[in-house]
Structure formats: C-alpha cells, structure tokens
XYZ file of N, CA and C in Angstrom:
597
model
N 0.850 -1.188 0.000
C 0.000 0.000 0.000
C 0.887 1.239 0.000
N 0.464 2.255 -0.771
C 1.253 3.481 -0.860
C 0.557 4.634 -0.160
N 1.355 5.601 0.250
C 0.845 6.820 0.865
C 1.547 8.010 0.227
N 1.047 9.192 0.496
C 1.621 10.419 -0.050
C 2.094 11.303 1.088
N 3.318 11.757 0.998
C 3.862 12.723 1.951
C 4.139 14.018 1.199
N 3.874 15.131 1.846
C 4.168 16.439 1.260
C 5.170 17.130 2.168
N 6.374 17.327 1.647
C 7.442 17.965 2.413
C 7.443 19.459 2.118
N 7.292 20.259 3.160
C 7.319 21.719 3.019
C 8.729 22.193 3.333
N 9.468 22.553 2.288
C 10.836 23.027 2.474
C 10.814 24.484 2.934
N 11.798 24.849 3.740
C 11.857 26.218 4.250
C 12.032 27.194 3.100
N 11.182 28.207 3.067
C 11.258 29.223 2.028
C 12.372 30.217 2.345
N 12.845 30.866 1.306
C 13.847 31.923 1.452
C 13.150 33.281 1.417
N 13.780 34.272 1.979
C 13.376 35.684 1.834
C 11.920 35.956 2.206
N 11.416 35.313 3.237
C 10.011 35.518 3.600
C 9.760 36.938 4.118
N 10.763 37.551 4.771
C 10.604 38.934 5.238
C 10.440 39.875 4.053
N 11.229 39.650 3.009
C 11.146 40.476 1.798
C 9.784 40.309 1.135
N 9.285 39.081 1.084
C 7.974 38.829 0.484
C 6.881 39.533 1.282
N 6.993 39.531 2.601
C 6.010 40.221 3.444
C 6.015 41.718 3.151
N 7.210 42.304 3.017
C 7.306 43.732 2.673
C 6.632 44.012 1.337
N 6.886 43.157 0.350
C 6.271 43.330 -0.970
C 4.752 43.226 -0.890
N 4.283 42.280 -0.073
C 2.836 42.112 0.102
C 2.203 43.412 0.560
N 2.806 44.043 1.572
C 2.220 45.277 2.100
C 2.337 46.416 1.099
N 3.389 46.433 0.314
C 3.532 47.495 -0.694
C 2.452 47.392 -1.772
N 2.199 46.201 -2.281
C 1.195 46.053 -3.345
C -0.222 46.159 -2.796
N -0.374 46.079 -1.465
C -1.696 46.152 -0.839
C -2.032 47.541 -0.309
N -1.058 48.423 -0.253
C -1.246 49.752 0.323
C -1.525 50.769 -0.783
N -2.727 51.375 -0.799
C -3.055 52.351 -1.850
C -2.102 53.536 -1.906
N -1.387 53.805 -0.822
C -0.449 54.944 -0.808
C 0.900 54.589 -1.429
N 1.129 53.314 -1.686
C 2.410 52.856 -2.229
C 2.439 52.990 -3.750
N 3.619 53.283 -4.276
C 3.776 53.340 -5.737
C 3.675 51.947 -6.352
N 3.774 50.916 -5.532
C 3.664 49.537 -6.029
C 2.259 48.967 -5.856
N 1.325 49.801 -5.429
C -0.043 49.349 -5.174
C -0.636 48.663 -6.405
N -1.168 47.471 -6.197
C -1.825 46.727 -7.262
C -0.896 46.023 -8.226
N 0.401 46.185 -8.060
C 1.372 45.545 -8.968
C 1.737 44.170 -8.400
N 0.776 43.254 -8.487
C 0.964 41.924 -7.920
C 2.031 41.161 -8.687
N 2.730 40.298 -7.965
C 3.777 39.488 -8.574
C 3.173 38.286 -9.278
N 3.835 37.850 -10.319
C 3.438 36.596 -10.957
C 3.962 35.453 -10.094
N 3.466 34.271 -10.348
C 3.934 33.118 -9.580
C 5.420 32.879 -9.822
N 5.895 33.129 -11.041
C 7.322 32.968 -11.324
C 8.157 33.963 -10.530
N 7.638 35.194 -10.370
C 8.360 36.193 -9.574
C 8.392 35.788 -8.104
N 7.277 35.240 -7.609
C 7.244 34.757 -6.220
C 8.234 33.606 -6.056
N 8.261 32.723 -7.040
C 9.186 31.578 -7.005
C 10.626 32.056 -6.853
N 11.008 33.085 -7.617
C 12.380 33.589 -7.554
C 12.728 34.118 -6.167
N 11.729 34.597 -5.454
C 11.962 35.145 -4.116
C 12.015 34.052 -3.056
N 11.027 33.149 -3.076
C 10.859 32.238 -1.933
C 11.445 30.845 -2.108
N 11.853 30.477 -3.325
C 12.298 29.091 -3.484
C 13.434 28.778 -2.509
N 13.399 27.577 -1.950
C 14.416 27.184 -0.965
C 15.822 27.245 -1.554
N 16.782 27.323 -0.677
C 18.185 27.355 -1.094
C 18.506 26.061 -1.855
N 19.218 26.145 -2.979
C 19.522 24.936 -3.770
C 20.185 23.825 -2.967
N 21.047 24.177 -2.016
C 21.706 23.147 -1.211
C 20.700 22.427 -0.316
N 19.697 23.172 0.187
C 18.660 22.548 1.002
C 17.865 21.537 0.174
N 17.515 21.933 -1.050
C 16.783 21.029 -1.941
C 17.615 19.782 -2.204
N 18.896 19.978 -2.491
C 19.788 18.850 -2.785
C 19.883 17.908 -1.589
N 20.056 18.458 -0.387
C 20.184 17.626 0.819
C 18.924 16.794 1.063
N 17.748 17.399 0.859
C 16.489 16.668 1.062
C 16.355 15.563 0.017
N 16.690 15.861 -1.236
C 16.591 14.846 -2.292
C 17.559 13.687 -2.071
N 18.760 13.988 -1.592
C 19.746 12.934 -1.287
C 19.224 12.055 -0.151
N 18.656 12.679 0.877
C 18.076 11.935 2.002
C 16.965 11.005 1.513
N 16.078 11.509 0.673
C 14.992 10.687 0.138
C 15.533 9.562 -0.733
N 16.520 9.878 -1.558
C 17.107 8.874 -2.459
C 17.755 7.731 -1.668
N 18.307 8.051 -0.509
C 18.922 7.035 0.355
C 17.901 5.941 0.716
N 16.611 6.322 0.765
C 15.541 5.364 1.062
C 14.801 4.934 -0.211
N 15.425 5.205 -1.360
C 14.844 4.874 -2.674
C 13.508 5.560 -2.916
N 13.343 6.759 -2.358
C 12.137 7.559 -2.611
C 12.468 8.492 -3.767
N 12.073 8.079 -4.959
C 12.400 8.847 -6.159
C 11.159 9.329 -6.909
N 9.969 8.940 -6.443
C 8.731 9.360 -7.098
C 8.214 10.610 -6.401
N 8.849 11.740 -6.724
C 8.517 13.014 -6.093
C 8.379 14.094 -7.149
N 7.507 15.062 -6.871
C 7.309 16.199 -7.765
C 7.255 17.483 -6.954
N 7.934 18.508 -7.446
C 7.879 19.830 -6.828
C 6.686 20.605 -7.355
N 6.134 21.492 -6.518
C 5.197 22.485 -7.022
C 6.038 23.546 -7.731
N 5.377 24.459 -8.421
C 6.100 25.433 -9.240
C 7.076 26.282 -8.434
N 6.723 26.635 -7.213
C 7.599 27.475 -6.395
C 8.710 26.683 -5.704
N 8.722 25.382 -5.901
C 9.758 24.480 -5.391
C 9.876 24.457 -3.870
N 8.828 24.902 -3.168
C 8.868 24.862 -1.706
C 8.024 23.732 -1.128
N 7.302 23.014 -1.986
C 6.573 21.819 -1.569
C 6.977 20.673 -2.484
N 7.218 19.522 -1.883
C 7.637 18.336 -2.619
C 6.686 17.201 -2.252
N 5.941 16.716 -3.247
C 4.974 15.630 -3.009
C 5.616 14.316 -3.417
N 5.632 13.345 -2.499
C 6.259 12.048 -2.760
C 5.266 10.909 -2.536
N 5.273 9.938 -3.452
C 4.503 8.705 -3.300
C 5.476 7.618 -2.892
N 5.152 6.900 -1.835
C 6.035 5.846 -1.352
C 5.218 4.806 -0.605
N 5.805 3.631 -0.435
C 5.097 2.588 0.298
C 5.062 2.942 1.777
N 4.079 2.381 2.463
C 3.959 2.626 3.901
C 5.217 2.151 4.621
N 5.768 1.004 4.200
C 6.986 0.475 4.824
C 8.155 1.438 4.713
N 8.325 2.033 3.542
C 9.419 2.998 3.341
C 9.152 4.260 4.151
N 7.896 4.700 4.207
C 7.551 5.884 5.006
C 7.889 5.651 6.480
N 7.637 4.441 6.963
C 7.963 4.114 8.354
C 9.468 4.180 8.600
N 10.260 3.689 7.655
C 11.726 3.757 7.795
C 12.201 5.199 7.717
N 11.682 5.938 6.735
C 12.104 7.315 6.500
C 11.871 8.191 7.725
N 10.713 8.014 8.363
C 10.316 8.884 9.479
C 10.450 8.223 10.844
N 10.970 6.994 10.865
C 11.173 6.253 12.114
C 9.893 6.232 12.952
N 8.824 5.771 12.348
C 7.525 5.720 13.022
C 6.729 4.537 12.494
N 5.516 4.382 12.965
C 4.602 3.341 12.489
C 3.350 4.004 11.933
N 2.844 3.474 10.840
C 1.620 3.973 10.225
C 0.497 2.971 10.439
N -0.716 3.471 10.464
C -1.889 2.616 10.589
C -2.984 3.102 9.654
N -4.047 2.301 9.550
C -5.177 2.626 8.693
C -6.318 3.131 9.573
N -6.855 4.284 9.227
C -7.961 4.871 9.973
C -9.195 4.879 9.082
N -10.302 4.322 9.630
C -11.533 4.252 8.863
C -12.604 5.077 9.549
N -13.332 5.870 8.763
C -14.399 6.692 9.308
C -15.503 5.787 9.863
N -16.046 6.168 11.026
C -17.041 5.320 11.691
C -18.350 5.209 10.903
N -18.678 6.202 10.107
C -19.909 6.160 9.318
C -19.597 5.840 7.866
N -18.650 6.546 7.307
C -18.288 6.340 5.902
C -17.187 5.291 5.819
N -17.614 4.054 5.798
C -16.680 2.929 5.864
C -15.695 2.895 4.709
N -16.044 3.515 3.568
C -15.143 3.498 2.419
C -14.071 4.588 2.506
N -14.142 5.393 3.559
C -13.180 6.490 3.723
C -12.045 6.020 4.645
N -10.941 5.566 4.049
C -9.795 5.042 4.805
C -8.597 5.954 4.581
N -7.927 6.311 5.667
C -6.772 7.201 5.615
C -5.584 6.493 6.259
N -4.409 6.683 5.694
C -3.175 6.138 6.273
C -2.465 7.276 6.993
N -2.224 7.103 8.292
C -1.536 8.117 9.085
C -0.635 7.446 10.119
N 0.335 8.206 10.616
C 1.252 7.688 11.633
C 0.524 7.536 12.963
N 0.884 6.496 13.687
C 0.276 6.243 14.995
C 1.194 6.689 16.131
N 2.383 7.167 15.783
C 3.364 7.622 16.773
C 3.991 8.920 16.264
N 4.811 9.520 17.117
C 5.586 10.676 16.674
C 6.581 10.224 15.613
N 7.017 11.154 14.784
C 8.021 10.818 13.780
C 9.248 11.696 13.972
N 10.354 11.253 13.436
C 11.591 12.035 13.514
C 12.285 12.020 12.151
N 13.065 13.056 11.936
C 13.942 13.115 10.769
C 15.298 13.574 11.275
N 16.379 13.279 10.546
C 17.693 13.728 11.000
C 17.731 15.249 11.175
N 18.497 15.715 12.152
C 18.559 17.152 12.458
C 18.953 17.958 11.224
N 19.871 17.430 10.437
C 20.336 18.132 9.239
C 19.175 18.364 8.273
N 18.231 17.428 8.230
C 17.072 17.543 7.345
C 15.982 18.381 8.008
N 15.779 18.215 9.306
C 14.752 18.965 10.035
C 14.962 20.471 9.881
N 16.206 20.906 9.823
C 16.513 22.334 9.677
C 16.133 22.878 8.309
N 15.857 21.993 7.361
C 15.524 22.408 5.991
C 14.030 22.291 5.699
N 13.254 21.793 6.680
C 11.820 21.580 6.490
C 11.000 22.403 7.477
N 9.815 22.845 7.034
C 8.863 23.465 7.956
C 7.966 22.393 8.568
N 7.526 21.441 7.754
C 6.700 20.339 8.230
C 6.607 19.281 7.135
N 6.052 18.138 7.513
C 5.766 17.083 6.546
C 4.277 16.775 6.660
N 3.563 16.983 5.574
C 2.123 16.725 5.550
C 1.834 15.273 5.209
N 0.666 14.807 5.631
C 0.270 13.431 5.351
C 0.761 12.454 6.394
N 1.206 12.959 7.544
C 1.746 12.081 8.588
C 0.724 11.888 9.713
N 0.238 12.984 10.305
C -0.642 12.867 11.470
C -2.060 13.381 11.261
N -2.209 14.514 10.668
C -3.510 15.183 10.633
C -4.549 14.386 9.840
N -5.708 14.226 10.461
C -6.827 13.561 9.797
C -7.784 14.619 9.262
N -8.330 14.420 8.076
C -9.251 15.423 7.527
C -10.579 15.407 8.262
N -11.232 16.562 8.294
C -12.584 16.634 8.844
C -13.536 16.032 7.829
N -14.400 15.154 8.293
C -15.383 14.541 7.402
C -16.752 14.762 8.011
N -17.623 15.437 7.277
C -18.994 15.688 7.718
C -19.759 14.365 7.691
N -20.418 14.036 8.781
C -21.165 12.776 8.845
C -22.249 12.714 7.774
N -22.802 13.874 7.411
C -23.871 13.901 6.420
C -23.332 13.846 4.999
N -22.060 14.155 4.848
C -21.474 14.219 3.515
C -21.163 12.821 3.006
N -21.626 12.524 1.837
C -21.317 11.250 1.204
C -20.260 11.512 0.143
N -19.089 10.966 0.355
C -18.018 11.163 -0.605
C -18.250 10.226 -1.779
N -18.588 10.818 -2.920
C -18.839 10.012 -4.108
C -17.551 9.748 -4.866
N -16.691 10.760 -4.886
C -15.447 10.612 -5.637
C -14.359 11.410 -4.941
N -13.255 10.770 -4.652
C -12.136 11.438 -4.023
C -11.455 12.329 -5.052
N -11.153 13.582 -4.680
C -10.471 14.475 -5.604
C -9.082 13.931 -5.888
N -8.728 13.768 -7.152
C -7.421 13.197 -7.462
C -6.281 14.156 -7.129
N -5.178 13.606 -6.665
C -3.975 14.394 -6.439
C -3.211 14.398 -7.749
N -2.928 15.588 -8.311
C -2.259 15.610 -9.614
C -0.881 14.972 -9.554
N -0.561 14.183 -10.577
C 0.771 13.577 -10.648
C 1.826 14.621 -10.969
N 1.467 15.577 -11.828
C 2.398 16.632 -12.205
C 2.120 17.834 -11.314
N 2.973 18.061 -10.325
C 2.752 19.143 -9.366
C 3.323 20.477 -9.844
N 3.921 20.530 -11.035
C 4.582 21.752 -11.484
C 3.607 22.912 -11.609
N 2.346 22.642 -11.946
C 1.385 23.720 -12.116
C 0.395 23.796 -10.949
N 0.566 22.938 -9.946
C -0.344 22.912 -8.804
C 0.005 24.046 -7.852
N -1.009 24.755 -7.346
C -0.771 25.884 -6.458
C -1.547 25.710 -5.173
N -0.907 26.011 -4.051
C -1.564 25.979 -2.759
C -2.084 27.369 -2.440
N -3.214 27.465 -1.789
C -3.707 28.734 -1.307
C -4.609 29.457 -2.288
N -4.975 30.671 -1.901
C -5.825 31.531 -2.719
C -4.958 32.660 -3.251
N -5.064 32.922 -4.533
C -4.230 33.917 -5.194
C -5.126 34.948 -5.870
N -4.614 36.166 -6.133
C -5.451 37.197 -6.773
C -6.109 36.717 -8.065
N -5.378 35.987 -8.900
C -5.983 35.536 -10.163
C -7.080 34.502 -9.920
N -6.958 33.717 -8.840
C -8.006 32.749 -8.491
C -9.291 33.487 -8.119
N -9.146 34.537 -7.300
C -10.310 35.315 -6.893
C -10.942 36.032 -8.085
N -10.092 36.581 -8.962
C -10.622 37.267 -10.149
C -11.456 36.318 -11.001
N -10.934 35.123 -11.209
C -11.647 34.145 -12.024
C -12.943 33.715 -11.337
N -12.882 33.470 -10.033
C -14.048 33.000 -9.285
C -15.179 34.013 -9.299
N -14.824 35.310 -9.141
C -15.831 36.348 -9.051
C -15.986 37.162 -10.341
N -15.362 36.659 -11.416
C -15.484 37.288 -12.727
C -15.102 38.771 -12.675
N -13.931 39.047 -12.089
C -13.431 40.407 -11.962
C -12.228 40.558 -12.881
N -12.124 41.697 -13.546
C -10.978 41.919 -14.433
C -9.722 42.139 -13.609
N -8.572 42.055 -14.257
C -7.316 42.265 -13.536
C -6.857 43.717 -13.610
N -7.714 44.599 -14.114
C -7.370 46.014 -14.180
C -7.394 46.604 -12.775
N -6.356 47.361 -12.435
C -6.269 47.994 -11.125
C -6.518 49.477 -11.301
N -7.469 50.023 -10.551
C -7.777 51.445 -10.644
C -6.651 52.258 -10.030
N -6.246 53.313 -10.728
C -5.120 54.112 -10.239
C -5.494 55.557 -9.972
N -6.765 55.928 -10.131
C -7.202 57.293 -9.911
C -7.027 57.650 -8.440
N -6.486 58.860 -8.200
C -6.228 59.298 -6.823
C -7.520 59.466 -6.030
N -8.657 59.619 -6.706
C -9.931 59.804 -6.004
C -10.586 58.480 -5.615
N -9.970 57.360 -5.942
C -10.534 56.073 -5.546
C -10.498 55.937 -4.030
N -11.474 55.270 -3.492
C -11.476 55.039 -2.049
C -11.967 53.619 -1.787
N -11.633 53.127 -0.630
C -12.045 51.796 -0.230
C -12.866 51.901 1.041
N -13.848 51.027 1.155
C -14.670 50.971 2.356
C -14.687 49.549 2.870
N -14.890 49.376 4.166
C -14.991 48.007 4.678
C -16.263 47.357 4.165
N -16.247 46.047 3.969
C -17.464 45.369 3.528
C -18.519 45.404 4.628
N -19.749 45.384 4.245
C -20.836 45.396 5.216
C -21.670 44.131 5.055
N -21.968 43.506 6.158
C -22.785 42.313 6.157
C -24.042 42.602 6.974
N -25.060 41.830 6.788
C -26.361 42.122 7.389
C -26.324 42.255 8.906
N -25.433 41.537 9.553
C -25.416 41.597 11.016
C -24.286 42.473 11.555
N -23.590 43.193 10.675
C -22.468 43.999 11.163
C -22.831 45.476 11.173
N -22.107 46.225 11.965
C -22.324 47.661 12.081
C -21.037 48.354 11.671
N -21.156 49.379 10.819
C -19.988 50.157 10.412
C -19.947 51.415 11.259
N -18.862 51.605 11.968
C -18.695 52.778 12.817
C -18.118 53.926 12.006
N -18.489 55.171 12.335
C -17.944 56.321 11.602
C -16.413 56.356 11.604
N -15.799 55.933 12.699
C -14.338 55.938 12.784
C -13.724 55.000 11.762
N -14.435 53.941 11.401
C -13.944 52.964 10.418
C -13.861 53.587 9.035
N -14.726 54.575 8.761
C -14.800 55.172 7.433
C -13.784 56.287 7.224
N -13.145 56.749 8.286
C -12.148 57.805 8.142
C -10.904 57.280 7.459
N -10.357 58.058 6.537
C -9.111 57.638 5.880
C -7.949 58.028 6.755
N -6.897 57.240 6.684
C -5.736 57.531 7.533
C -4.713 58.331 6.777
C-alpha cells in the first residue's frame, strides 16, 4: 500500500515577500496593485539549492524517487510505500476508517516521527503524517479528488488571479487618486464612523 507525503521546504526571503505584500496592498504605495506573478514569487521564496539537494539525497537514500515539486519548489509531493515511510520517518503507520463512511480510509502515523537534524533544519513540516481530515457525517463522498501527478502547475492557497476568475473580476487595477475603499458590510455587522475615516 502506498501513501503520499508532502514535504514543506523552508522558504527563502520571507521577510522580503512580506514587505512586498504590504507594498502592493497599500493604496499609498507606488507599487499598489502591482501583484507578482507566480514565477516572480518563485524567484523570491524558493528554498536554497543546497537545502533542496540535501532533502533529495536523504529521500534517495531510502529509494524515494517518485517526487514532484510544485512550481515554487517549496513543496515536494512524494509517493512511497507505507513500509518505506515508516523507515524514513522512524515511526509506524496505521489505517484509519471513518465510523460512518466505511469506504473512507486514511493512512496516518500512529506515533511521533523524527527526521535527521540536518534535514529537520531544511523543512517546515511534513504533511500526510498525522492530521486527519474533517469529514462531515452527512457528507457522502462520491469521488475522491485526485492528487495531480504533475505538481509543477499545482498551487496551494488563494491567489489574486483565483479570486478574479471565481468572481469574474478583471485584472485592471484602478489608479485614480480619487478612488477610495470601504470596509465590507454584512447584514449583522455595524460600520462605525471611525472605520470610514481615511488615515
């Protein structure tokens, strides 16, 4: 039986990316609305090449060669047998079955796991080891969403272009100095006058 592990490699330049985020989000900034492409983000955050090499060598030592990077090269998805996963992480895995949805079986570790210190310093976490997904008792899973084999174009999270596509919004950014923003209002919320003042 095989399982999937997702290794989150430590990103580079996260402080710089945070600064850029605030610049493109601040209407007073000259960079306002100038969002980065995924390739530009990749150039900033991709892990150090030596870190990538060390992790790949460690995996290869256990004959784990069926791995794919996401485009930003900070996540590495690997398919491996449960036996190899147990050796790699020095732990034991078990099968967990949902009490109502009997066809919903998950493979997860039953103990803590460890990795060599040299490798631990290059990773933020390893997904697919402990966390069990939330399953609604009323929800009937008809078809499991497939995990793409080619992770090069797979993206984690919500991105501006995803939101634009979802809400059918153009990518044009308004640049008129008279533009203003207001907080969203929902039926049960109250907008205070102080909230509407510009800073």
